[in-house]
Amino acid sequence: MSRSAHPAGPRYADVLPEGHYTAPPADLNALDARVWSRTVDRDAEGVVTVGGIGVKQLAEEFGTPAYFLDEDDFRARCRAWRDAFGPDADVFYAGKAFLSRAIVRWLHEEGLNLDVCSGGELATALDAGMPAERIALHGNNKSTEEITRAVEAGVGRIVLDSFQEIVRVAHIAERLGKRQRVQIRVTVGVEAHTHEFIATAHEDQKFGLPLAGGQAAEAVRRALKLDGLELIGIHSHIGSQIFDTSGFEVAAHRVVQLLAEVRDEHGIELPEIDLGGGLGIAYTPDDDPREPREIAAALRDIVTRECAASGLAVPRISVEPGRAIVGPTAFTLYEVGTVKELPGLRTYVSVDGGMSDNIRTALYDADYSVALASRTSTAEPMLTRVVGKHCESGDIVVRDAFLPADVAPGDLLAVPATGAYCRSMASNYNHALRPPVVAVTDGEARVIVRRETEEDLLRLDVG
Ligand code: LLP
């Protein structure tokens, strides 16, 4: 994240609070390929297009705010992950990033597996035809109903997160006359360089059982004693929006150490390890994400090396990317409603959505970029703050954004890289209606999750 003094110029206030910005880009109309999905472009009139369709047409047909998801890009990213890891590893898409029935079908077609973390995600996966054995169930407090449904359906694995859950899943499986394949989620004590709320490998937090102090080893001991469980491996997820592979390497090292301890104590080699998700994406051109093949090679190397050092056979590796697959595939389209210039402070550009469709800026201080999408402009760059329409001053979409100084009500703004954790964390705050997700491919656009209506809201309100 780069922070610097604002550039001089008539459109910038003399004194601005510290912000998340550098100098304005050389060409405000250019679409930086690092943050836009692959089929995004501008047409001859300067209108942003995705899958060959202009945003003016999309806004007319589907309204704003709306998420537009580039299906070809999504499928290409699935294939890139699958090919990078190859047939000896498994890629589980993390459904929490964004899940719908269409997504499940695409994953199935592209040969990916699916990580779900709630009964709702499991229901969506099964309804859309994901074979149960390709589903992993996660969560630090799965309900008895969720576990029962997962075991009944025959999910490929349940990732155990506490001592109570080890017993709970074993009992349910035994009652159903099944032996459930499970992994144990451990915390490896890595400090991931990311926001505190999305870092998950340090020990002082709710997920997993710490390797340090022996709780993880004790969990293995207990799981191995129970008939209802088939312990297939160890799971570690170190956090999210990570750019540096060193955290994964430390995690792999420590997980393999546990495999060696298990071999020494119990005489068995657990056949699998899961290294979770967490690979970062570019929200702004300053972000420099790793490619799946780099991650795959780094993980394979470290696991192979560590196993050789411990005399273990190399286990089957799985990973769970969510953001890195769906994040870059979508943008949110908004319409500008007001432009308010506060002399000496800044210019606020208000759009017709906000924290109800993207909570990440408010929650994690996340950076986004934005483009004027319905036209190009030759006006000079103006430093703005793009805000939503909610009754809350923290309702910020893009904290510091350069837009052409002639930005005006009726313009369409597009915020890229909103495919992950935006629709899935959307809310009805202020009784906002959650926007639709529209899949675009090859000149065709279709709604895959429709816009909520006031009727939907009132249907839940039973009076
Ligand atoms: N596997 C497990 C066990 C996870 O807990 C997560 C994310 C993932 C995989 C996928 O991580 P990804 O590749 O998408 O980073 N709401 C936050 C992110 C929370 C992620 C929670 N777990 C955000 O908007 O940044």
XYZ file of C-alpha atoms and ligand atoms in Angstrom:
488
model
C 0.000 0.000 0.000
C 1.627 3.264 -1.001
C 0.978 6.458 0.809
C 2.478 9.740 -0.260
C 1.950 13.449 -0.259
C -0.630 14.587 -2.792
C 0.668 16.088 -5.983
C 0.424 19.845 -6.394
C -2.191 21.280 -8.714
C -5.332 23.333 -8.771
C -7.677 20.382 -8.307
C -5.998 19.129 -5.151
C -6.657 20.728 -1.839
C -3.533 22.147 -0.235
C -3.789 20.040 2.865
C -5.174 16.550 2.639
C -5.141 13.854 5.278
C -2.701 11.054 4.650
C -4.172 8.851 1.970
C -3.698 5.649 0.031
C -2.537 7.224 -3.167
C 0.468 8.000 -5.256
C 0.544 10.371 -8.193
C -2.367 10.212 -10.644
C -1.902 7.654 -13.408
C -0.442 9.018 -16.632
C -3.660 8.226 -18.512
C -6.874 8.133 -16.494
C -8.731 6.438 -19.342
C -6.328 3.499 -19.565
C -7.473 0.221 -18.012
C -4.578 -1.396 -16.206
C -4.562 -5.120 -17.068
C -3.338 -5.954 -13.571
C -6.682 -5.067 -12.001
C -9.219 -5.743 -14.759
C -10.447 -9.157 -15.897
C -9.170 -10.387 -19.177
C -11.992 -9.444 -21.549
C -12.400 -5.884 -20.222
C -11.595 -3.154 -22.734
C -12.909 0.159 -24.057
C -14.882 0.343 -27.313
C -14.429 2.940 -30.052
C -16.661 5.386 -28.139
C -14.601 4.947 -24.989
C -17.207 2.885 -23.130
C -15.797 0.092 -20.963
C -16.815 -3.337 -22.257
C -16.662 -6.833 -20.785
C -17.101 -9.920 -22.929
C -17.696 -7.483 -25.787
C -20.686 -5.726 -24.144
C -20.589 -2.067 -23.142
C -21.379 -1.026 -19.591
C -24.030 1.471 -20.739
C -25.964 -1.379 -22.270
C -25.360 -3.553 -19.207
C -26.539 -0.797 -16.858
C -29.660 -0.288 -18.930
C -30.480 -3.971 -18.961
C -29.508 -4.977 -15.419
C -29.465 -1.719 -13.476
C -26.856 -0.491 -11.007
C -25.221 -1.290 -8.712
C -24.413 -4.697 -10.161
C -21.496 -7.090 -10.253
C -20.400 -8.194 -13.741
C -18.450 -11.418 -13.742
C -16.242 -12.400 -16.664
C -16.992 -16.117 -17.098
C -14.076 -16.772 -19.470
C -11.687 -15.223 -16.992
C -13.119 -17.305 -14.154
C -12.753 -20.517 -16.126
C -9.235 -19.593 -17.260
C -8.180 -19.010 -13.655
C -9.659 -22.365 -12.610
C -7.643 -24.058 -15.352
C -4.479 -22.153 -14.418
C -4.745 -23.437 -10.833
C -5.642 -26.961 -11.883
C -2.802 -27.136 -14.431
C -0.262 -25.549 -12.069
C -0.897 -28.187 -9.408
C -1.398 -31.081 -11.829
C -2.962 -34.494 -11.314
C -1.072 -35.264 -8.099
C -2.684 -32.421 -6.173
C -6.186 -31.103 -5.554
C -7.483 -27.576 -5.908
C -10.488 -26.762 -3.741
C -12.134 -23.438 -4.640
C -13.065 -21.632 -1.399
C -16.777 -20.996 -1.830
C -16.869 -18.293 0.845
C -15.269 -15.902 -1.669
C -18.387 -16.161 -3.852
C -20.687 -19.094 -4.464
C -23.689 -19.628 -6.682
C -25.086 -22.545 -8.631
C -23.467 -21.343 -11.857
C -20.103 -21.104 -10.105
C -20.483 -24.671 -8.832
C -21.215 -25.905 -12.363
C -18.193 -24.094 -13.806
C -15.959 -25.512 -11.078
C -17.252 -28.983 -11.783
C -16.684 -28.568 -15.514
C -13.171 -27.220 -14.986
C -12.199 -30.084 -12.668
C -11.937 -28.194 -9.372
C -13.136 -29.313 -5.969
C -15.028 -27.126 -3.534
C -14.461 -25.989 0.042
C -17.685 -25.047 1.844
C -17.948 -23.631 5.338
C -21.642 -23.691 6.159
C -24.839 -25.626 5.591
C -25.905 -22.976 3.084
C -22.768 -23.374 0.988
C -23.071 -27.158 1.210
C -26.694 -26.982 0.041
C -25.703 -24.804 -2.919
C -22.873 -27.157 -3.871
C -25.028 -30.280 -3.715
C -27.994 -28.646 -5.424
C -25.835 -27.627 -8.381
C -24.452 -31.123 -8.754
C -20.974 -31.004 -7.238
C -20.164 -34.649 -6.426
C -20.077 -34.923 -2.627
C -16.686 -36.617 -2.602
C -15.215 -33.445 -4.146
C -16.494 -31.260 -1.291
C -14.608 -30.339 1.892
C -16.530 -29.005 4.906
C -14.851 -26.347 7.041
C -15.786 -24.211 10.020
C -14.759 -23.710 13.632
C -18.239 -24.453 15.003
C -20.145 -26.661 12.604
C -23.596 -27.503 13.884
C -24.740 -31.064 14.447
C -27.155 -30.591 11.531
C -24.387 -29.379 9.223
C -22.128 -32.288 10.143
C -24.964 -34.792 9.768
C -25.908 -33.462 6.344
C -22.291 -33.537 5.207
C -21.663 -37.079 6.438
C -24.961 -38.308 4.967
C -24.141 -36.721 1.627
C -20.710 -38.371 1.697
C -18.445 -35.313 1.546
C -14.839 -36.086 0.720
C -13.494 -34.552 3.901
C -14.438 -32.657 7.011
C -11.757 -30.409 8.447
C -11.826 -30.770 12.238
C -11.212 -27.646 14.260
C -11.546 -28.558 17.966
C -11.410 -31.466 20.392
C -15.202 -31.391 20.772
C -15.652 -31.615 17.039
C -13.425 -34.678 16.759
C -15.835 -36.549 19.015
C -18.931 -34.986 17.491
C -18.080 -35.956 13.911
C -17.002 -39.455 15.004
C -20.306 -40.046 16.807
C -22.393 -38.813 13.916
C -20.462 -40.949 11.433
C -20.744 -44.031 13.642
C -24.476 -43.467 14.113
C -24.846 -43.303 10.330
C -22.708 -46.409 9.912
C -19.982 -44.481 8.084
C -16.302 -43.752 8.415
C -15.760 -40.076 7.625
C -12.544 -38.889 6.008
C -11.192 -35.969 8.054
C -8.265 -33.599 8.313
C -7.179 -31.707 11.416
C -6.733 -27.969 11.104
C -3.626 -26.753 12.856
C -2.123 -23.347 13.513
C 1.520 -23.234 12.623
C 2.466 -20.002 14.401
C 3.248 -17.960 11.291
C 2.605 -14.227 11.354
C 1.070 -13.642 7.929
C 1.681 -10.135 6.617
C -1.896 -9.132 6.110
C -4.746 -7.443 7.991
C -5.233 -8.834 11.517
C -8.785 -9.972 10.785
C -7.733 -12.137 7.838
C -4.566 -13.644 9.330
C -5.195 -17.124 10.687
C -1.941 -18.919 11.458
C -0.852 -17.210 14.656
C -1.899 -19.139 17.733
C -4.067 -16.565 19.511
C -7.214 -16.914 17.412
C -10.288 -19.061 17.037
C -9.229 -21.348 14.168
C -7.293 -24.570 14.407
C -5.285 -26.368 17.058
C -1.772 -25.082 17.760
C 1.224 -27.192 16.823
C 3.150 -25.477 19.600
C 2.377 -26.994 22.985
C 1.172 -30.246 21.466
C -2.577 -29.689 20.988
C -2.372 -30.625 17.303
C -0.498 -33.837 18.136
C -3.089 -34.612 20.816
C -5.881 -34.079 18.272
C -4.216 -36.629 15.983
C -3.988 -39.081 18.900
C -7.676 -38.710 19.665
C -8.828 -38.869 16.039
C -6.843 -42.033 15.381
C -8.651 -43.801 18.222
C -12.153 -43.249 16.855
C -13.773 -45.762 14.523
C -15.997 -43.165 12.867
C -13.009 -41.210 11.545
C -10.451 -41.870 8.856
C -7.711 -39.319 9.444
C -6.302 -38.470 6.016
C -4.164 -35.461 6.796
C -3.332 -32.101 8.294
C -4.700 -28.725 7.238
C -3.198 -25.253 7.591
C -4.566 -21.947 6.300
C -2.302 -19.051 7.195
C -4.475 -16.118 6.152
C -5.580 -14.114 3.155
C -4.347 -11.529 0.647
C -0.749 -12.756 1.025
C 1.881 -11.959 -1.609
C 4.911 -13.578 -0.146
C 5.346 -17.368 -0.358
C 7.604 -17.520 2.696
C 4.647 -17.881 5.094
C 3.430 -20.922 3.122
C 6.915 -22.373 3.200
C 7.147 -22.106 6.982
C 3.669 -23.613 7.255
C 4.594 -26.514 4.954
C 7.765 -27.091 6.946
C 5.892 -27.276 10.259
C 3.057 -29.407 8.921
C 5.556 -31.924 7.518
C 7.284 -31.957 10.923
C 3.976 -32.994 12.461
C 3.587 -35.745 9.836
C 7.008 -37.029 10.888
C 6.026 -36.943 14.575
C 2.843 -38.838 13.764
C 4.857 -41.445 11.871
C 7.285 -41.786 14.806
C 4.536 -42.047 17.425
C 1.875 -44.046 15.607
C 3.748 -45.768 12.823
C 1.522 -44.295 10.094
C 2.152 -41.778 7.355
C -0.824 -39.484 6.822
C -1.331 -39.293 3.058
C -2.451 -35.659 2.576
C -1.705 -32.091 3.549
C -3.800 -29.044 2.756
C -2.083 -25.680 2.735
C -5.252 -23.577 2.524
C -5.874 -20.515 0.418
C -4.769 -16.942 0.825
C -2.962 -15.945 -2.333
C -3.282 -12.185 -2.846
C -4.646 -10.416 -5.927
C -4.154 -6.954 -7.420
C -6.758 -4.527 -6.137
C -4.662 -1.627 -7.377
C -1.766 -1.578 -9.852
C 0.615 -1.377 -6.848
C -0.190 -4.974 -5.860
C 2.028 -7.652 -7.362
C 0.453 -11.103 -6.935
C 2.202 -14.450 -7.522
C 1.023 -16.695 -10.341
C -0.517 -20.092 -9.454
C 2.384 -21.916 -11.099
C 4.888 -20.044 -8.907
C 2.929 -20.952 -5.785
C 2.552 -24.558 -6.947
C 6.264 -24.923 -7.646
C 7.237 -23.313 -4.334
C 4.885 -25.532 -2.328
C 5.863 -28.705 -4.157
C 9.553 -27.948 -3.650
C 9.328 -27.242 0.023
C 7.087 -30.227 0.777
C 9.333 -32.542 -1.252
C 12.452 -31.224 0.467
C 10.987 -31.458 3.965
C 9.677 -34.970 3.337
C 13.037 -36.107 2.004
C 14.708 -34.710 5.130
C 12.279 -36.642 7.346
C 12.230 -39.811 5.255
C 8.526 -39.446 4.460
C 6.756 -40.214 1.212
C 5.516 -36.952 -0.335
C 1.849 -36.541 0.643
C -0.846 -35.421 -1.770
C -1.075 -31.629 -1.543
C -4.278 -29.644 -1.711
C -4.875 -25.903 -1.732
C -7.975 -23.746 -1.330
C -7.783 -20.528 -3.345
C -10.904 -18.381 -3.264
C -9.973 -14.753 -3.885
C -7.257 -15.602 -6.422
C -9.794 -17.330 -8.645
C -12.921 -15.194 -8.417
C -11.588 -11.858 -7.150
C -10.156 -10.496 -10.379
C -13.031 -11.780 -12.522
C -15.663 -9.201 -11.578
C -16.193 -5.468 -11.309
C -18.973 -3.538 -9.640
C -20.778 -0.992 -11.771
C -22.254 2.040 -10.006
C -23.979 5.200 -11.146
C -22.806 8.525 -9.769
C -25.577 10.403 -7.946
C -23.836 13.446 -6.503
C -20.446 15.140 -6.623
C -19.707 17.283 -3.576
C -16.613 19.437 -3.515
C -15.574 20.495 -0.013
C -13.128 23.372 -0.543
C -9.823 22.739 1.187
C -10.788 19.141 1.992
C -11.724 16.795 -0.813
C -14.362 15.912 -3.381
C -16.885 13.224 -2.501
C -18.386 11.258 -5.366
C -21.479 9.362 -4.184
C -22.590 6.207 -5.945
C -25.777 4.184 -5.713
C -24.304 1.315 -3.624
C -21.631 1.261 -0.953
C -20.813 -0.706 2.172
C -23.783 -3.028 1.603
C -22.181 -4.362 -1.597
C -18.522 -3.899 -0.577
C -17.779 -3.911 3.143
C -14.070 -4.569 2.620
C -12.959 -0.931 2.553
C -14.685 -0.203 5.862
C -13.763 -3.510 7.494
C -10.157 -4.023 6.402
C -9.157 -0.581 5.164
C -8.898 -2.299 1.780
C -7.686 -0.393 -1.265
C -9.583 -0.438 -4.543
C -9.249 1.416 -7.802
C -12.009 2.886 -9.935
C -12.545 4.016 -13.517
C -14.996 6.288 -15.231
C -16.593 3.589 -17.358
C -19.368 5.151 -19.444
C -17.051 7.493 -21.339
C -13.504 8.711 -21.524
C -12.522 12.207 -20.489
C -9.712 14.612 -21.180
C -10.333 16.566 -17.969
C -7.478 16.748 -15.500
C -7.269 14.201 -12.687
C -9.055 15.060 -9.479
C -8.430 13.291 -6.193
C -11.796 12.056 -4.940
C -13.273 9.778 -2.360
C -15.895 7.452 -3.802
C -18.567 6.854 -1.190
C -21.826 4.950 -0.981
C -25.357 5.985 -0.097
C -25.552 4.494 3.396
C -26.165 6.365 6.611
C -22.656 6.011 7.886
C -19.589 8.174 7.281
C -17.364 5.074 7.032
C -19.366 4.031 3.977
C -16.417 4.337 1.620
C -15.953 2.387 -1.604
C -12.595 3.793 -2.722
C -10.786 5.907 -0.171
C -8.567 7.896 -2.539
C -9.341 7.721 -6.220
C -8.250 9.849 -9.138
C -11.163 10.544 -11.455
C -11.477 13.069 -14.276
C -12.449 16.431 -12.822
C -15.603 16.532 -14.951
C -17.098 13.415 -13.290
C -20.806 14.119 -12.966
C -24.133 12.635 -11.898
C -25.220 9.972 -14.355
C -21.676 8.770 -15.082
C -21.010 5.092 -14.562
C -18.059 4.106 -12.379
C -16.560 0.617 -12.384
C -14.602 -0.743 -9.419
C -12.479 -3.744 -10.485
C -11.480 -6.849 -8.524
C -14.737 -7.111 -6.572
C -15.425 -10.780 -7.374
C -14.326 -12.072 -3.973
C -15.892 -11.272 -0.598
C -18.106 -8.478 -1.924
C -21.364 -10.174 -2.950
C -20.671 -12.939 -0.413
C -20.359 -10.388 2.412
C -23.106 -8.089 1.118
C -25.763 -6.969 3.561
C -29.163 -5.360 3.633
C -27.943 -2.448 5.752
C -30.444 0.398 5.484
C -32.658 -2.181 3.736
C -30.446 -1.969 0.693
C -31.292 -4.528 -1.964
C -28.300 -6.740 -2.667
C -27.130 -6.312 -6.266
C -27.290 -9.015 -8.913
C -24.348 -10.947 -10.261
C -24.369 -10.999 -14.029
C -22.132 -13.423 -15.887
C -20.782 -12.120 -19.172
C -19.222 -14.246 -21.839
C -18.697 -13.747 -25.529
C -21.300 -11.080 -26.163
C -23.891 -12.594 -23.837
C -24.864 -11.492 -20.366
C -27.095 -13.437 -17.997
C -28.104 -13.012 -14.402
C -26.708 -15.779 -12.191
C -27.835 -14.242 -8.895
C -30.747 -11.864 -9.297
C -31.139 -8.482 -7.628
C -33.062 -8.535 -4.384
C -36.424 -6.822 -4.403
C -38.381 -5.002 -1.725
C -40.701 -7.976 -1.865
C -37.794 -10.248 -0.849
C -37.131 -8.009 2.152
C -40.752 -7.856 3.199
C -41.203 -11.596 2.796
C -38.779 -12.208 5.653
C -40.441 -9.571 7.812
C -43.373 -11.548 9.104
C -44.814 -8.750 11.220
N -9.371 -21.967 3.173
C -9.775 -21.602 4.399
C -9.775 -22.590 5.479
C -10.172 -20.286 4.644
O -10.554 -19.934 5.859
C -10.165 -19.353 3.590
C -10.581 -17.981 3.796
C -9.759 -19.786 2.320
C -9.366 -21.099 2.154
C -9.749 -18.897 1.123
O -8.889 -17.824 1.255
P -8.607 -16.864 -0.005
O -7.819 -17.654 -1.021
O -9.926 -16.453 -0.574
O -7.867 -15.725 0.570
N -13.451 -11.721 4.123
C -12.020 -11.585 4.000
C -11.343 -12.887 3.758
C -11.640 -13.919 4.804
C -11.147 -15.239 4.369
C -11.574 -16.310 5.272
N -11.058 -17.578 4.916
C -11.710 -10.576 2.895
O -12.629 -10.020 2.330
O -10.558 -10.305 2.614
